[in-house]
Short mmCIF file of C-alpha atoms and ligand atoms in Angstrom, two decimals:
data_model
loop_
_atom_site.label_atom_id
_atom_site.label_comp_id
_atom_site.label_asym_id
_atom_site.label_seq_id
_atom_site.Cartn_x
_atom_site.Cartn_y
_atom_site.Cartn_z
CA UNK Q 1 -0.04 -0.02 -0.04
CA UNK Q 2 1.33 3.48 -0.94
CA UNK Q 3 1.17 6.29 1.60
CA UNK Q 4 1.08 9.94 0.79
CA UNK Q 5 3.84 11.71 2.96
CA UNK Q 6 2.26 13.50 5.99
CA UNK Q 7 4.00 16.76 4.88
CA UNK Q 8 1.89 16.81 1.66
CA UNK Q 9 -1.58 16.13 3.10
CA UNK Q 10 -1.37 16.70 6.73
CA UNK Q 11 -2.43 13.15 7.57
CA UNK Q 12 -1.31 9.70 6.16
CA UNK Q 13 -3.94 8.22 3.97
CA UNK Q 14 -3.61 4.82 2.33
CA UNK Q 15 -4.17 5.12 -1.52
CA UNK Q 16 -4.65 2.02 -3.76
CA UNK Q 17 -1.66 0.93 -5.74
CA UNK Q 18 -2.04 1.47 -9.50
CA UNK Q 19 -1.09 -1.26 -11.99
CA UNK Q 20 2.16 -0.17 -13.57
CA UNK Q 21 2.63 -0.27 -17.27
CA UNK Q 22 5.88 -1.59 -18.78
CA UNK Q 23 7.04 -3.35 -15.60
CA UNK Q 24 6.44 -6.86 -16.96
CA UNK Q 25 9.25 -9.33 -16.36
CA UNK Q 26 11.22 -9.69 -19.52
CA UNK Q 27 10.74 -13.05 -21.16
CA UNK Q 28 13.91 -15.14 -21.27
CA UNK Q 29 14.97 -17.96 -23.48
CA UNK Q 30 13.32 -21.20 -22.41
CA UNK Q 31 10.41 -19.42 -20.80
CA UNK Q 32 6.86 -20.35 -21.71
CA UNK Q 33 5.51 -17.85 -24.30
CA UNK Q 34 2.35 -16.54 -22.67
CA UNK Q 35 -0.99 -17.41 -24.35
CA UNK Q 36 -3.46 -14.63 -25.19
CA UNK Q 37 -6.67 -13.84 -27.15
CA UNK Q 38 -6.35 -10.92 -29.44
CA UNK Q 39 -8.16 -9.13 -32.26
CA UNK Q 40 -6.26 -9.41 -35.52
CA UNK Q 41 -6.55 -8.62 -39.21
CA UNK Q 42 -7.59 -12.23 -39.70
CA UNK Q 43 -10.17 -12.32 -36.89
CA UNK Q 44 -9.88 -13.07 -33.16
CA UNK Q 45 -7.07 -15.35 -32.41
CA UNK Q 46 -6.27 -17.58 -29.52
CA UNK Q 47 -2.52 -17.69 -29.84
CA UNK Q 48 -1.87 -21.30 -28.81
CA UNK Q 49 -4.86 -22.59 -30.90
CA UNK Q 50 -3.64 -20.50 -33.94
CA UNK Q 51 -0.03 -21.63 -33.56
CA UNK Q 52 -0.76 -25.29 -32.93
CA UNK Q 53 2.45 -27.27 -32.81
CA UNK Q 54 4.23 -25.08 -35.42
CA UNK Q 55 7.02 -22.75 -34.75
CA UNK Q 56 5.96 -19.06 -34.64
CA UNK Q 57 7.43 -15.65 -35.06
CA UNK Q 58 5.69 -12.91 -33.03
CA UNK Q 59 6.98 -9.42 -33.88
CA UNK Q 60 5.98 -5.94 -33.02
CA UNK Q 61 6.45 -2.69 -34.85
CA UNK Q 62 5.99 0.78 -33.41
CA UNK Q 63 3.23 2.25 -35.51
CA UNK Q 64 1.08 1.95 -38.65
CA UNK Q 65 1.66 4.40 -41.58
CA UNK Q 66 5.40 4.90 -40.74
CA UNK Q 67 8.24 4.46 -43.32
CA UNK Q 68 10.42 1.74 -41.81
CA UNK Q 69 7.47 -0.37 -40.71
CA UNK Q 70 6.03 -0.17 -44.20
CA UNK Q 71 9.19 -1.65 -45.66
CA UNK Q 72 9.49 -4.34 -43.04
CA UNK Q 73 5.93 -5.56 -43.36
CA UNK Q 74 6.01 -5.68 -47.03
CA UNK Q 75 9.34 -7.47 -47.24
CA UNK Q 76 8.19 -10.04 -44.69
CA UNK Q 77 5.09 -10.76 -46.78
CA UNK Q 78 7.29 -11.36 -49.79
CA UNK Q 79 9.36 -13.99 -48.04
CA UNK Q 80 6.53 -15.70 -46.20
CA UNK Q 81 6.91 -18.86 -48.33
CA UNK Q 82 10.29 -19.32 -46.79
CA UNK Q 83 8.65 -19.29 -43.28
CA UNK Q 84 5.94 -21.70 -44.50
CA UNK Q 85 8.73 -24.06 -45.77
CA UNK Q 86 10.16 -24.20 -42.23
CA UNK Q 87 6.71 -24.71 -40.64
CA UNK Q 88 6.86 -21.27 -38.97
CA UNK Q 89 3.78 -19.00 -38.65
CA UNK Q 90 4.20 -15.23 -38.55
CA UNK Q 91 2.10 -12.81 -36.58
CA UNK Q 92 2.63 -9.05 -36.20
CA UNK Q 93 1.45 -6.52 -33.60
CA UNK Q 94 1.32 -2.77 -32.96
CA UNK Q 95 -0.82 -0.76 -30.65
CA UNK Q 96 -2.83 0.65 -33.45
CA UNK Q 97 -6.55 0.03 -34.03
CA UNK Q 98 -7.63 -2.74 -36.39
CA UNK Q 99 -9.02 -0.15 -38.91
CA UNK Q 100 -5.53 1.30 -39.23
CA UNK Q 101 -3.96 -2.00 -39.99
CA UNK Q 102 -6.42 -2.76 -42.69
CA UNK Q 103 -6.15 0.65 -44.41
CA UNK Q 104 -2.36 0.61 -44.24
CA UNK Q 105 -2.23 -2.72 -46.01
CA UNK Q 106 -3.05 -0.96 -49.38
CA UNK Q 107 -0.13 1.36 -48.90
CA UNK Q 108 2.17 -1.53 -48.24
CA UNK Q 109 1.04 -3.29 -51.38
CA UNK Q 110 1.38 -0.18 -53.51
CA UNK Q 111 4.85 0.80 -52.26
CA UNK Q 112 6.48 -2.64 -51.46
CA UNK Q 113 4.64 -4.92 -53.97
CA UNK Q 114 3.23 -7.21 -51.35
CA UNK Q 115 0.52 -6.58 -48.63
CA UNK Q 116 0.75 -8.40 -45.35
CA UNK Q 117 -0.36 -12.03 -45.76
CA UNK Q 118 -0.15 -12.88 -42.11
CA UNK Q 119 -2.29 -11.63 -39.17
CA UNK Q 120 -1.41 -8.39 -37.45
CA UNK Q 121 -2.63 -7.94 -33.84
CA UNK Q 122 -4.46 -4.66 -32.99
CA UNK Q 123 -3.20 -4.26 -29.45
CA UNK Q 124 -4.69 -0.88 -28.64
CA UNK Q 125 -5.26 -1.86 -25.02
CA UNK Q 126 -1.56 -3.17 -24.84
CA UNK Q 127 -2.62 -6.48 -23.33
CA UNK Q 128 -0.13 -8.50 -25.49
CA UNK Q 129 2.60 -5.76 -25.55
CA UNK Q 130 2.62 -5.83 -21.85
CA UNK Q 131 2.62 -9.56 -21.62
CA UNK Q 132 5.67 -9.71 -23.88
CA UNK Q 133 7.30 -6.53 -22.46
CA UNK Q 134 7.23 -4.84 -25.97
CA UNK Q 135 6.97 -1.30 -24.61
CA UNK Q 136 10.21 0.00 -23.31
CA UNK Q 137 9.26 3.19 -21.52
CA UNK Q 138 12.77 4.71 -21.72
CA UNK Q 139 12.63 4.45 -25.56
CA UNK Q 140 8.96 5.38 -25.96
CA UNK Q 141 6.31 5.05 -23.34
CA UNK Q 142 3.39 4.45 -25.67
CA UNK Q 143 4.64 2.57 -28.66
CA UNK Q 144 6.06 -0.96 -29.07
CA UNK Q 145 9.73 -1.30 -29.89
CA UNK Q 146 10.75 -3.69 -32.72
CA UNK Q 147 10.67 -6.92 -30.83
CA UNK Q 148 10.94 -10.49 -32.28
CA UNK Q 149 10.06 -13.65 -30.44
CA UNK Q 150 10.68 -17.07 -32.02
CA UNK Q 151 8.58 -19.65 -30.29
CA UNK Q 152 9.11 -23.39 -30.66
CA UNK Q 153 6.50 -26.13 -31.13
CA UNK Q 154 6.68 -26.68 -27.29
CA UNK Q 155 5.54 -22.95 -26.80
CA UNK Q 156 8.81 -22.08 -25.28
CA UNK Q 157 10.77 -18.93 -26.26
CA UNK Q 158 13.65 -19.82 -28.44
CA UNK Q 159 14.98 -16.43 -29.54
CA UNK Q 160 14.46 -12.77 -28.67
CA UNK Q 161 15.61 -9.70 -30.56
CA UNK Q 162 14.87 -6.05 -29.85
CA UNK Q 163 15.61 -3.29 -32.21
CA UNK Q 164 14.81 0.46 -31.80
CA UNK Q 165 12.18 2.25 -33.97
CA UNK Q 166 14.78 3.82 -36.13
CA UNK Q 167 16.42 0.54 -37.30
CA UNK Q 168 14.66 -1.82 -39.62
CA UNK Q 169 15.19 -5.50 -38.89
CA UNK Q 170 16.87 -8.01 -41.23
CA UNK Q 171 14.28 -10.74 -41.77
CA UNK Q 172 16.76 -12.87 -43.88
CA UNK Q 173 18.90 -13.07 -40.70
CA UNK Q 174 15.74 -14.32 -38.93
CA UNK Q 175 15.41 -17.16 -41.41
CA UNK Q 176 19.16 -18.08 -40.95
CA UNK Q 177 18.64 -18.16 -37.17
CA UNK Q 178 15.50 -20.30 -37.49
CA UNK Q 179 17.45 -22.80 -39.64
CA UNK Q 180 20.02 -22.99 -36.75
CA UNK Q 181 17.31 -23.32 -34.10
CA UNK Q 182 15.54 -26.14 -35.99
CA UNK Q 183 18.85 -27.97 -36.73
CA UNK Q 184 20.22 -27.77 -33.21
CA UNK Q 185 16.83 -28.75 -31.69
CA UNK Q 186 17.20 -32.06 -33.48
CA UNK Q 187 20.92 -32.88 -33.50
CA UNK Q 188 23.78 -32.46 -30.97
CA UNK Q 189 25.35 -29.67 -32.93
CA UNK Q 190 25.90 -25.95 -32.65
CA UNK Q 191 26.34 -23.54 -35.62
CA UNK Q 192 29.51 -21.39 -36.04
CA UNK Q 193 29.78 -17.71 -36.80
CA UNK Q 194 27.79 -16.57 -39.89
CA UNK Q 195 26.75 -20.10 -40.56
CA UNK Q 196 24.16 -20.72 -43.25
CA UNK Q 197 22.08 -23.78 -43.99
CA UNK Q 198 24.15 -26.47 -45.67
CA UNK Q 199 27.51 -25.40 -44.21
CA UNK Q 200 29.57 -27.44 -41.63
CA UNK Q 201 28.57 -27.37 -37.97
CA UNK Q 202 30.29 -27.92 -34.65
CA UNK Q 203 29.73 -31.03 -32.54
CA UNK Q 204 28.56 -29.89 -29.01
CA UNK Q 205 31.31 -30.12 -26.42
CA UNK Q 206 29.04 -32.21 -24.09
CA UNK Q 207 29.31 -35.17 -26.49
CA UNK Q 208 32.37 -37.50 -25.94
CA UNK Q 209 34.23 -38.73 -28.94
CA UNK Q 210 32.74 -42.18 -28.17
CA UNK Q 211 29.27 -40.79 -28.40
CA UNK Q 212 30.14 -38.63 -31.34
CA UNK Q 213 31.33 -41.77 -33.37
CA UNK Q 214 27.82 -43.12 -33.08
CA UNK Q 215 26.01 -39.87 -33.77
CA UNK Q 216 28.31 -38.83 -36.67
CA UNK Q 217 29.45 -41.95 -38.51
CA UNK Q 218 30.77 -39.78 -41.27
CA UNK Q 219 33.37 -38.52 -38.92
CA UNK Q 220 34.68 -34.97 -38.11
CA UNK Q 221 37.72 -32.85 -38.08
CA UNK Q 222 39.25 -32.09 -34.71
CA UNK Q 223 40.76 -28.60 -34.89
CA UNK Q 224 40.97 -28.48 -31.09
CA UNK Q 225 39.59 -31.09 -28.60
CA UNK Q 226 36.70 -28.66 -28.02
CA UNK Q 227 36.27 -27.64 -31.66
CA UNK Q 228 35.12 -30.65 -33.76
CA UNK Q 229 33.68 -29.72 -37.16
CA UNK Q 230 31.36 -32.05 -39.12
CA UNK Q 231 29.10 -31.92 -42.14
CA UNK Q 232 25.48 -30.73 -41.43
CA UNK Q 233 23.78 -33.91 -40.41
CA UNK Q 234 20.33 -33.43 -41.98
CA UNK Q 235 21.72 -32.96 -45.49
C1 BEZ S 1 9.05 3.84 -38.82
O1 BEZ S 1 8.61 2.76 -38.90
O2 BEZ S 1 9.50 4.47 -39.79
C2 BEZ S 1 9.18 4.53 -37.48
C3 BEZ S 1 8.20 4.26 -36.56
C4 BEZ S 1 8.30 4.99 -35.34
C5 BEZ S 1 9.28 5.79 -35.13
C6 BEZ S 1 10.30 5.97 -36.03
C7 BEZ S 1 10.22 5.40 -37.30
#
């Protein structure tokens, strides 16, 4: 319970605590991605039902009818088949009203060649933004930053990214990371610097050479005992 200092009011009076915006605990890797129900450009969505056992990318942008967001949303629509191929669903969010999202889609098509072909959440009451800590008050206390959450089939957070409003994201990099996340979820490997799908990978240090012989019958190159390089196993 907060108390107003006696000096200010003459007598101490309890006042009810107000819920604080922007004080949500940041989501960390491995945390459960919170479920929610939200109004979107493709109807009302229960996030877990919509996602099913696919992977998902949930991303926020600061505002409709702004230049960087316009380029981001159009480009993402143009490479959606790449996300489909990887069994990844895409869903966007900003704190704008549904009507704005819909009207803006025409501008995105006109200027970028592709209109959004994925749902965009109209989070004007900030329910989802607060759940996912997408409003960073020291950057902007009303708009969402450029957050990205990659969520696995188990509904756990696998990747988080946060960019400021002034910097558009690189969605090709997001695909590269998803390739690594999906590969390393299924094999005892890690991916080296600037790795791209199809390139050699690293055997995780936790695997002994004995265990590695079984897992990687094609062998590997030992550059250091802790740095064993092998061909990408799912190729
Ligand atoms: C943009 O998307 O262009 C943008 C949005 C909010 C602040 C600055 C830029």
